[in-house]
Coordinates of C-alpha atoms in Angstrom, one line a residue:
M1132 CA 33.3 -35.9 -35.2
P1133 CA 31.0 -34.0 -37.1
E1134 CA 27.8 -35.2 -35.2
T1135 CA 30.4 -34.1 -31.5
R1136 CA 30.3 -30.6 -32.4
V1137 CA 26.9 -30.2 -34.1
T1138 CA 25.8 -32.0 -31.2
V1139 CA 28.1 -29.0 -28.9
R1140 CA 26.4 -26.6 -31.2
V1141 CA 23.2 -26.6 -30.3
L1142 CA 23.7 -27.7 -26.8
G1143 CA 25.2 -24.0 -27.0
F1144 CA 22.6 -22.2 -28.6
L1145 CA 19.6 -23.7 -26.1
I1146 CA 22.1 -22.9 -23.3
A1147 CA 22.0 -20.3 -25.0
F1148 CA 18.1 -19.9 -25.4
A1149 CA 17.7 -20.5 -21.5
L1150 CA 19.7 -17.8 -20.6
A1151 CA 17.6 -15.9 -22.7
L1152 CA 15.0 -16.4 -21.5
F1153 CA 15.5 -15.9 -17.8
W1154 CA 16.9 -12.8 -18.9
G1155 CA 14.4 -11.7 -20.6
I1156 CA 11.3 -13.5 -17.7
R1157 CA 13.2 -12.1 -14.8
G1158 CA 10.8 -9.2 -15.3
W1159 CA 7.9 -10.4 -14.7
F1160 CA 8.0 -11.9 -11.6
P1161 CA 6.7 -8.5 -9.0
L1162 CA 10.3 -8.4 -7.5
A1163 CA 13.7 -10.4 -9.1
A1164 CA 16.7 -11.9 -6.0
A1165 CA 19.0 -9.8 -6.3
E1166 CA 16.3 -7.2 -5.9
Q1167 CA 15.9 -7.9 -2.4
P1168 CA 17.0 -5.9 0.4
S1169 CA 20.2 -8.0 2.1
R1170 CA 18.3 -7.4 6.4
P1171 CA 14.7 -8.6 5.9
N1172 CA 12.0 -6.0 6.1
I1173 CA 9.7 -5.5 9.7
L1174 CA 5.9 -5.0 10.2
Y1175 CA 5.4 -5.7 12.8
I1176 CA 1.6 -6.5 13.5
M1177 CA 0.2 -4.5 17.3
A1178 CA -3.8 -5.8 18.1
D1179 CA -5.9 -3.2 21.0
D1180 CA -7.0 -5.4 23.7
Q1181 CA -7.5 -8.5 21.9
G1182 CA -7.8 -11.5 24.0
W1183 CA -5.6 -14.9 24.7
K1184 CA -8.2 -16.7 23.7
D1185 CA -9.6 -14.6 21.1
V1186 CA -7.8 -16.1 18.0
G1187 CA -8.4 -19.5 15.9
F1188 CA -4.8 -21.0 16.8
H1189 CA -6.6 -20.9 20.3
G1190 CA -9.6 -22.9 20.1
S1191 CA -11.4 -19.4 19.6
D1192 CA -15.0 -19.5 16.9
I1193 CA -13.9 -15.9 16.5
K1194 CA -13.3 -16.8 12.5
T1195 CA -9.2 -15.3 12.4
P1196 CA -7.7 -17.4 8.9
N1197 CA -4.8 -15.2 8.6
L1198 CA -3.7 -14.8 11.9
D1199 CA -4.1 -19.2 12.0
R1200 CA -2.3 -19.6 8.8
L1201 CA 0.4 -17.1 10.2
A1202 CA 1.1 -19.1 14.1
Q1203 CA 1.1 -22.3 11.9
T1204 CA 3.4 -21.4 9.0
G1205 CA 5.8 -19.7 11.8
A1206 CA 5.7 -19.4 15.3
R1207 CA 3.6 -19.0 18.9
L1208 CA 5.0 -17.8 21.6
E1209 CA 3.7 -18.5 24.1
Q1210 CA 5.3 -17.8 27.3
Y1211 CA 4.8 -13.7 26.1
Y1212 CA 4.9 -10.7 27.3
A1213 CA 3.6 -7.4 27.5
Q1214 CA 3.0 -4.8 29.8
P1215 CA -0.3 -4.8 31.8
M1216 CA -2.0 -1.7 29.5
C1217 CA -1.5 0.0 26.2
T1218 CA 1.1 2.9 26.6
P1219 CA 3.4 0.6 28.9
S1220 CA 3.4 -1.1 26.5
R1221 CA 3.7 0.3 23.2
A1222 CA 6.9 2.1 25.2
A1223 CA 8.3 -0.4 26.2
L1224 CA 8.6 -1.7 22.3
L1225 CA 10.2 1.5 21.4
T1226 CA 12.4 2.0 23.9
G1227 CA 13.3 -1.6 24.3
R1228 CA 13.1 0.2 28.2
Y1229 CA 10.5 -1.0 31.4
P1230 CA 8.9 1.8 31.2
H1231 CA 9.5 3.1 34.9
R1232 CA 13.0 3.5 33.9
Y1233 CA 11.6 6.7 32.4
G1234 CA 7.5 7.4 35.0
L1235 CA 5.1 5.4 31.7
Q1236 CA 4.3 2.6 34.2
T1237 CA 1.0 3.7 35.9
A1238 CA -2.3 3.9 33.8
V1239 CA -2.5 5.2 30.7
I1240 CA -2.0 8.5 29.2
P1241 CA -5.5 9.6 29.6
S1242 CA -7.3 12.3 25.8
A1243 CA -6.3 15.2 28.2
G1244 CA -2.7 14.3 29.3
T1245 CA -0.1 16.8 29.0
Y1246 CA 2.8 13.9 28.7
G1247 CA 4.5 11.7 26.8
L1248 CA 7.3 9.6 26.5
A1249 CA 10.2 11.3 27.2
T1250 CA 12.0 12.8 24.1
D1251 CA 16.0 11.8 25.8
E1252 CA 14.2 7.5 25.1
W1253 CA 16.6 6.4 21.6
L1254 CA 13.6 4.7 20.2
L1255 CA 13.2 1.5 17.6
P1256 CA 12.0 3.2 14.5
Q1257 CA 15.4 6.3 15.5
A1258 CA 17.7 3.1 14.5
L1259 CA 16.8 1.4 11.9
K1260 CA 15.7 4.6 9.7
E1261 CA 19.4 5.9 11.5
S1262 CA 20.8 2.8 9.6
G1263 CA 19.4 3.1 5.9
Y1264 CA 15.8 1.7 6.8
K1265 CA 11.4 2.9 5.8
T1266 CA 10.6 3.6 8.6
A1267 CA 6.3 3.9 8.9
I1268 CA 3.8 3.5 11.2
V1269 CA 0.0 3.4 10.3
G1270 CA -2.3 3.2 13.6
K1271 CA -2.2 3.9 16.7
W1272 CA 0.4 5.6 19.1
H1273 CA -0.9 6.5 22.3
L1274 CA 2.4 7.6 23.9
G1275 CA 1.4 11.7 23.9
H1276 CA -0.6 14.2 21.8
A1277 CA -0.3 17.6 23.4
D1278 CA 3.3 18.4 22.4
R1279 CA 3.6 17.6 19.3
K1280 CA 7.8 17.1 20.1
Y1281 CA 6.5 13.4 21.1
W1282 CA 4.6 12.7 17.6
P1283 CA 5.3 9.4 15.7
L1284 CA 7.5 11.6 12.8
Q1285 CA 9.3 13.4 15.0
R1286 CA 10.7 10.0 16.8
G1287 CA 12.4 8.6 13.7
F1288 CA 9.2 7.4 11.6
D1289 CA 9.3 8.5 8.4
Y1290 CA 5.3 8.3 8.1
Q1291 CA 2.4 8.5 9.8
Y1292 CA -1.2 7.1 9.5
G1293 CA -4.4 7.7 11.8
P1294 CA -4.5 7.9 15.6
I1295 CA -2.7 9.9 17.7
L1296 CA -5.0 8.8 21.2
G1297 CA -5.5 5.5 22.3
E1298 CA -8.9 5.5 22.1
I1299 CA -11.8 7.3 19.5
D1300 CA -14.8 6.2 17.4
Y1301 CA -14.8 3.8 15.0
F1302 CA -16.8 5.2 12.2
T1303 CA -16.5 9.1 13.0
H1304 CA -12.1 8.9 14.2
S1305 CA -13.3 11.0 17.1
A1306 CA -13.0 10.5 20.5
H1307 CA -15.2 13.8 23.1
G1308 CA -15.5 14.8 20.1
K1309 CA -12.4 15.8 18.4
T1310 CA -11.7 14.2 14.9
D1311 CA -8.1 12.1 15.9
W1312 CA -7.3 11.1 12.5
Y1313 CA -3.7 12.4 11.0
R1314 CA -1.0 11.8 7.8
N1315 CA 2.1 13.0 8.5
N1316 CA 1.2 15.5 11.3
Q1317 CA -2.2 17.1 9.0
L1318 CA -5.5 16.7 10.4
V1319 CA -7.9 14.4 8.0
K1320 CA -11.9 14.5 7.7
E1321 CA -12.2 11.6 5.6
E1322 CA -14.9 8.5 6.9
G1323 CA -14.8 5.4 6.2
Y1324 CA -13.8 1.8 9.3
V1325 CA -10.9 2.2 11.5
T1326 CA -10.0 -0.5 10.6
T1327 CA -10.2 -0.8 6.7
L1328 CA -9.7 2.7 6.0
L1329 CA -5.5 0.9 8.2
G1330 CA -5.2 -1.7 6.6
Q1331 CA -6.0 0.1 3.0
D1332 CA -3.5 2.0 3.8
A1333 CA -0.5 0.2 5.3
V1334 CA -0.7 -2.5 1.8
K1335 CA -0.7 1.6 0.0
L1336 CA 2.6 1.7 1.1
I1337 CA 3.7 -1.3 0.9
G1338 CA 2.5 -0.7 -3.2
E1339 CA 3.6 2.4 -3.2
H1340 CA 7.0 1.2 -1.9
D1341 CA 11.1 0.1 -2.9
P1342 CA 11.6 -3.0 -2.4
K1343 CA 15.4 -2.1 -2.3
T1344 CA 14.8 -0.4 0.8
P1345 CA 14.4 -2.6 3.5
L1346 CA 11.4 -1.4 5.1
F1347 CA 9.4 -1.0 9.3
L1348 CA 6.0 -1.5 9.0
Y1349 CA 4.7 -0.9 12.4
L1350 CA 0.3 -1.4 11.5
A1351 CA -1.2 -0.7 15.5
F1352 CA -4.5 -1.4 15.4
T1353 CA -7.4 -0.3 16.8
A1354 CA -9.2 -3.3 16.8
P1355 CA -10.9 -4.7 19.3
H1356 CA -10.4 -1.7 21.5
A1357 CA -13.6 -0.5 22.7
P1358 CA -15.9 1.1 22.0
Y1359 CA -17.5 -2.9 20.4
Q1360 CA -18.3 -1.2 16.6
A1361 CA -18.4 -2.8 13.4
P1362 CA -19.3 -2.2 10.3
T1363 CA -23.1 -5.1 9.3
E1364 CA -20.8 -7.6 6.8
Y1365 CA -19.2 -8.4 9.6
L1366 CA -22.2 -8.4 12.7
D1367 CA -24.0 -9.9 10.0
Q1368 CA -20.8 -13.5 10.2
Y1369 CA -21.8 -13.3 13.5
K1370 CA -25.6 -13.5 14.0
T1371 CA -25.7 -16.9 16.1
I1372 CA -23.6 -14.1 18.9
S1373 CA -26.6 -13.0 20.7
D1374 CA -24.8 -10.1 23.6
P1375 CA -24.5 -8.2 21.1
N1376 CA -20.6 -6.7 22.9
R1377 CA -19.6 -9.8 21.9
R1378 CA -21.0 -10.2 18.3
A1379 CA -19.4 -7.2 17.9
Y1380 CA -16.0 -7.7 19.2
A1381 CA -15.7 -11.1 17.6
A1382 CA -16.4 -9.1 14.1
M1383 CA -14.1 -6.1 14.9
I1384 CA -10.8 -9.4 15.3
T1385 CA -12.2 -10.8 11.5
A1386 CA -13.1 -7.7 10.5
M1387 CA -8.5 -6.8 11.3
D1388 CA -8.1 -10.4 10.0
D1389 CA -9.5 -9.7 6.5
Q1390 CA -7.4 -6.1 6.9
I1391 CA -4.0 -7.9 7.7
G1392 CA -4.9 -11.3 4.1
Q1393 CA -4.8 -8.1 2.7
V1394 CA -1.3 -7.0 3.5
L1395 CA 0.1 -10.0 2.7
T1396 CA -1.7 -10.4 -0.6
A1397 CA -0.1 -6.5 -1.1
L1398 CA 3.8 -8.1 0.4
D1399 CA 2.7 -11.7 -1.9
K1400 CA 2.4 -9.3 -5.0
R1401 CA 5.5 -7.3 -4.3
G1402 CA 8.5 -10.1 -3.8
M1403 CA 9.0 -9.5 -0.9
R1404 CA 6.5 -11.4 1.8
D1405 CA 9.9 -14.3 1.6
H1406 CA 12.3 -11.3 2.8
T1407 CA 9.5 -9.8 6.1
L1408 CA 10.0 -11.1 9.4
I1409 CA 6.0 -10.7 10.7
V1410 CA 5.3 -10.2 14.1
F1411 CA 1.9 -10.0 15.6
Q1412 CA 1.1 -10.0 19.5
S1413 CA -1.6 -7.9 21.8
D1414 CA 0.2 -5.3 23.5
N1415 CA -2.1 -6.1 26.8
G1416 CA -4.6 -8.9 28.0
G1417 CA -7.8 -8.5 27.6
P1418 CA -10.6 -6.9 29.8
R1419 CA -12.0 -8.1 31.8
S1420 CA -13.7 -5.3 33.8
A1421 CA -15.8 -2.2 32.6
K1422 CA -13.5 -0.2 34.8
V1423 CA -10.6 -0.7 32.4
T1424 CA -11.8 -0.8 29.1
G1425 CA -11.3 2.9 28.2
E1426 CA -12.9 6.1 28.0
V1427 CA -16.3 4.8 26.1
D1428 CA -18.9 3.8 29.7
T1429 CA -19.4 -0.4 28.9
S1430 CA -20.9 -0.7 32.2
G1431 CA -24.0 -1.9 30.3
G1432 CA -22.9 -5.6 29.0
T1433 CA -20.8 -7.9 29.2
I1434 CA -16.3 -6.9 28.3
P1435 CA -16.4 -9.8 25.6
A1436 CA -12.9 -10.5 25.7
D1437 CA -11.7 -13.9 27.0
N1438 CA -7.9 -14.3 28.4
G1439 CA -8.6 -18.5 28.6
S1440 CA -7.9 -20.3 31.8
F1441 CA -5.4 -17.4 32.2
R1442 CA -5.6 -14.7 35.6
D1443 CA -8.2 -11.5 35.1
G1444 CA -6.9 -9.5 32.2
K1445 CA -6.0 -5.7 31.0
A1446 CA -4.2 -3.2 33.6
S1447 CA -3.7 -6.3 35.7
L1448 CA -0.3 -8.3 36.7
Y1449 CA -2.0 -11.7 36.4
E1450 CA -0.8 -13.1 33.4
G1451 CA -5.1 -12.8 31.9
G1452 CA -3.3 -9.2 32.3
T1453 CA -0.1 -9.6 30.0
R1454 CA 0.7 -13.0 28.5
V1455 CA 0.0 -12.2 25.1
V1456 CA -1.3 -13.9 22.3
A1457 CA 2.2 -13.4 20.1
L1458 CA 3.5 -15.2 16.9
A1459 CA 6.4 -14.7 14.8
N1460 CA 6.7 -15.5 11.1
W1461 CA 9.5 -15.2 8.2
P1462 CA 9.9 -17.5 5.8
G1463 CA 12.3 -20.1 5.6
H1464 CA 14.1 -19.1 9.2
I1465 CA 11.8 -19.6 11.3
K1466 CA 10.2 -22.8 11.5
P1467 CA 6.8 -23.5 10.2
G1468 CA 4.4 -24.8 13.1
S1469 CA 7.1 -24.5 15.7
V1470 CA 5.7 -23.2 19.6
V1471 CA 8.3 -21.2 21.7
N1472 CA 7.4 -22.0 25.8
Q1473 CA 9.6 -19.6 26.9
P1474 CA 9.5 -17.0 28.8
M1475 CA 10.1 -13.3 26.0
H1476 CA 9.0 -9.7 26.5
I1477 CA 8.4 -6.8 24.3
V1478 CA 11.6 -5.4 25.2
D1479 CA 13.3 -8.3 23.9
W1480 CA 11.6 -7.1 20.0
Y1481 CA 14.5 -3.8 20.5
P1482 CA 17.5 -5.6 19.8
T1483 CA 16.5 -8.5 18.2
L1484 CA 15.4 -6.4 15.6
T1485 CA 17.7 -4.1 15.4
G1486 CA 20.3 -7.2 15.0
L1487 CA 18.2 -8.0 12.8
A1488 CA 18.9 -4.7 10.9
G1489 CA 22.5 -4.9 11.5
A1490 CA 21.7 -1.3 13.5
S1491 CA 23.4 0.0 16.4
T1492 CA 21.7 0.5 19.7
S1493 CA 24.9 3.2 20.5
K1494 CA 22.3 5.9 20.9
S1495 CA 20.5 4.3 23.3
K1496 CA 20.0 4.7 26.9
P1497 CA 20.8 0.7 28.4
L1498 CA 18.1 -1.9 27.7
D1499 CA 16.1 -4.3 29.8
G1500 CA 15.1 -6.4 26.4
L1501 CA 17.8 -8.9 25.8
N1502 CA 18.0 -10.4 22.1
V1503 CA 16.1 -14.1 22.1
W1504 CA 16.3 -14.7 18.4
P1505 CA 18.0 -18.0 18.7
A1506 CA 15.3 -19.2 20.4
I1507 CA 12.3 -17.7 18.2
T1508 CA 14.9 -19.8 15.8
G1509 CA 14.8 -22.7 18.1
A1510 CA 18.8 -22.3 18.1
K1511 CA 19.1 -22.4 21.3
P1512 CA 16.6 -22.0 24.3
S1513 CA 16.2 -18.6 26.2
I1514 CA 18.4 -16.4 27.5
R1515 CA 15.8 -14.3 29.2
N1516 CA 14.7 -16.1 33.4
Q1517 CA 13.2 -12.6 34.6
I1518 CA 10.2 -11.0 33.3
V1519 CA 9.4 -7.9 35.0
Y1520 CA 5.8 -7.3 34.9
S1521 CA 6.2 -3.5 36.7
V1522 CA 7.3 -1.4 39.5
E1523 CA 4.7 1.0 40.5
P1524 CA 4.5 3.3 43.8
F1525 CA 1.6 0.2 44.7
R1526 CA 1.9 -2.5 43.3
A1527 CA 4.4 -4.7 41.4
A1528 CA 4.7 -8.5 39.8
L1529 CA 8.4 -10.0 39.4
R1530 CA 8.4 -13.8 37.7
Q1531 CA 12.8 -15.0 38.1
G1532 CA 12.4 -18.9 36.5
D1533 CA 9.1 -20.4 37.6
W1534 CA 8.2 -17.8 41.0
K1535 CA 6.2 -15.2 39.9
L1536 CA 5.7 -12.9 42.5
V1537 CA 2.5 -10.7 42.9
W1538 CA 3.2 -7.5 45.8
R1539 CA 0.3 -4.9 46.1
V1540 CA 2.1 -2.7 49.3
V1541 CA -1.5 -0.3 49.9
L1542 CA -3.2 -1.3 52.0
P1543 CA -4.2 -3.5 53.7
S1544 CA -1.1 -5.3 52.0
Q1545 CA -0.8 -9.2 50.0
V1546 CA 1.6 -10.6 48.5
Q1547 CA 1.5 -13.6 46.7
L1548 CA 3.9 -16.4 45.4
F1549 CA 2.8 -18.4 42.3
N1550 CA 4.9 -21.5 41.0
L1551 CA 3.6 -20.8 37.2
R1552 CA 5.1 -24.5 36.1
Q1553 CA 2.2 -25.5 37.8
D1554 CA 0.0 -23.5 38.0
P1555 CA -0.2 -21.2 35.0
A1556 CA -4.2 -20.3 36.1
E1557 CA -2.7 -18.4 39.9
K1558 CA -5.2 -20.7 41.4
T1559 CA -2.9 -21.1 44.7
N1560 CA -0.4 -18.7 46.7
L1561 CA 2.7 -20.4 47.8
A1562 CA 3.7 -17.2 49.1
D1563 CA 3.5 -18.5 53.6
K1564 CA 5.3 -21.9 52.4
N1565 CA 8.4 -20.1 50.7
P1566 CA 9.3 -16.6 53.0
D1567 CA 12.8 -17.1 51.5
I1568 CA 11.9 -17.2 47.8
V1569 CA 8.9 -14.4 48.4
S1570 CA 11.5 -12.4 50.3
R1571 CA 14.3 -12.4 47.7
L1572 CA 11.6 -11.5 44.5
K1573 CA 10.9 -8.1 46.9
Q1574 CA 14.9 -6.7 48.0
Q1575 CA 15.2 -7.2 43.7
I1576 CA 11.7 -5.1 43.5
E1577 CA 12.4 -2.8 46.5
G1578 CA 16.2 -2.1 44.4
M1579 CA 14.3 -1.3 41.7
S1580 CA 11.6 1.4 42.7
R1581 CA 14.3 2.8 44.2
E1582 CA 15.8 3.4 40.5
A1583 CA 12.4 3.4 39.1
V1584 CA 10.7 7.2 37.7
S1585 CA 7.5 8.2 39.1
P1586 CA 4.5 7.7 37.9
L1587 CA 3.9 10.3 35.7
F1588 CA 0.1 9.0 35.4
I1589 CA 0.3 10.4 39.4
K1590 CA 1.6 13.3 38.9
E1591 CA -1.0 15.3 36.6
A1592 CA -3.7 12.9 38.2
A1593 CA -2.5 15.3 41.5
G1594 CA -2.1 18.3 40.1
A1595 CA -5.0 18.4 37.9
A1596 CA -6.8 17.5 41.6
K1597 CA -4.8 19.8 42.9
S1598 CA -6.0 23.3 41.1
V1599 CA -10.2 22.1 41.9
I1600 CA -9.6 20.9 45.3
F1601 CA -8.0 23.9 46.7
S1602 CA -8.6 26.7 44.8
S1603 CA -12.5 26.6 45.4
V1604 CA -14.9 26.5 47.8
A1605 CA -17.8 23.4 46.8
T1606 CA -21.5 24.8 47.7
P1607 CA -23.9 22.3 47.3
E1608 CA -24.0 23.5 43.8
E1609 CA -20.8 23.0 42.6
A1610 CA -20.2 19.9 43.9
E1611 CA -22.5 18.3 42.2
E1612 CA -21.2 19.7 39.2
I1613 CA -17.6 18.2 40.3
E1614 CA -19.8 14.9 40.8
N1615 CA -21.2 14.5 37.5
Q1616 CA -17.8 16.0 35.5
P1617 CA -16.6 12.8 33.4

């Protein structure tokens, strides 16, 4: 008996010591499990004009080790669609609604544009903020700049840093000679390479964030959108690439990947990584023509983006312009190394993220997005059977199941039908052989077009042209001046 009492005392002492040791050393760790928010942090990373193939995990020679690691430990989304250009894609993400519903379906907001994303749309950051999230945008906005009512802080973000326009110089932070670099609506004058500055600011934000509050961080890089510029240390990594545009483009992507790695390290240091859903995508397919690389003239060199086997690129309604590189990663929730080869669209993130966050969508207009979380985790197949590529006055494209209709309405009109399961490169037009399918898809497009808002880009461009064309008489000198305007 005495030996038993001694053994019990020793065992009790060891248990007490172990508990004391645990509670003592838990303070050494960045964040204790009990302090984790009940809802996930959301890190949404968007690249700009990145080609589908221009990542290591799609076989590129461009070095993207951090994105490759996220793909290897998460899910590759291999039938993931965005809009064919920047402004429409970003609008679709933040509204959960197709851009033809509010007039942003055509082109992008140009630097001289005065319109923006309709203020009666209830945006994703507004829904998340209302449910208790800290909301931040670090990077490109491009949803309206001429009036501050369109700016991020007025649309649900608690914090903003970066450019408001769609395209800036990577070293001067300017467009058309005007600085476009802001923090919380205030113009900021600072030096540095845009991609590095954005990554550093995201790291700082995470380092100062209270992990007890769930975080929504929209990290929208401008890379690798033109102009094709990169620091010497990144250009030197691609000395074997002789073409200057392709060399700079590759360097830009690697520089972005390095900053993504720094952000991941920051999440680890704060103990937030395991409780953070990370999404990465490009906003549209990589450009294949100098006409759509942006406002800076790139016609003198090659267009470096690579969309693999997919047809065409940015601004087109073919797969090369709309099927984009994308992944999702959340340790313990998304199966490592999984491939989701089912249709998903950028509008789907609104209901998916608000669902995970426990946020209400009651203030939003009727959503086009669907909650695709079960498909991402592999629990169930995707419930999405239809993709609306775009509905515009002069063109449209719609996919249902494996069938995709591309319809150019302007003369000479053209109707193309592809079976994407058999022909993802869209080489064979099957319209003549399947008139019933063509008729059905055209009828649905007609129905959507009747509900669409007229494109704000066309409305504003027509107004600007009218003010020039019908307000003066063109002498030879004036005609030459108009022709030479940018």
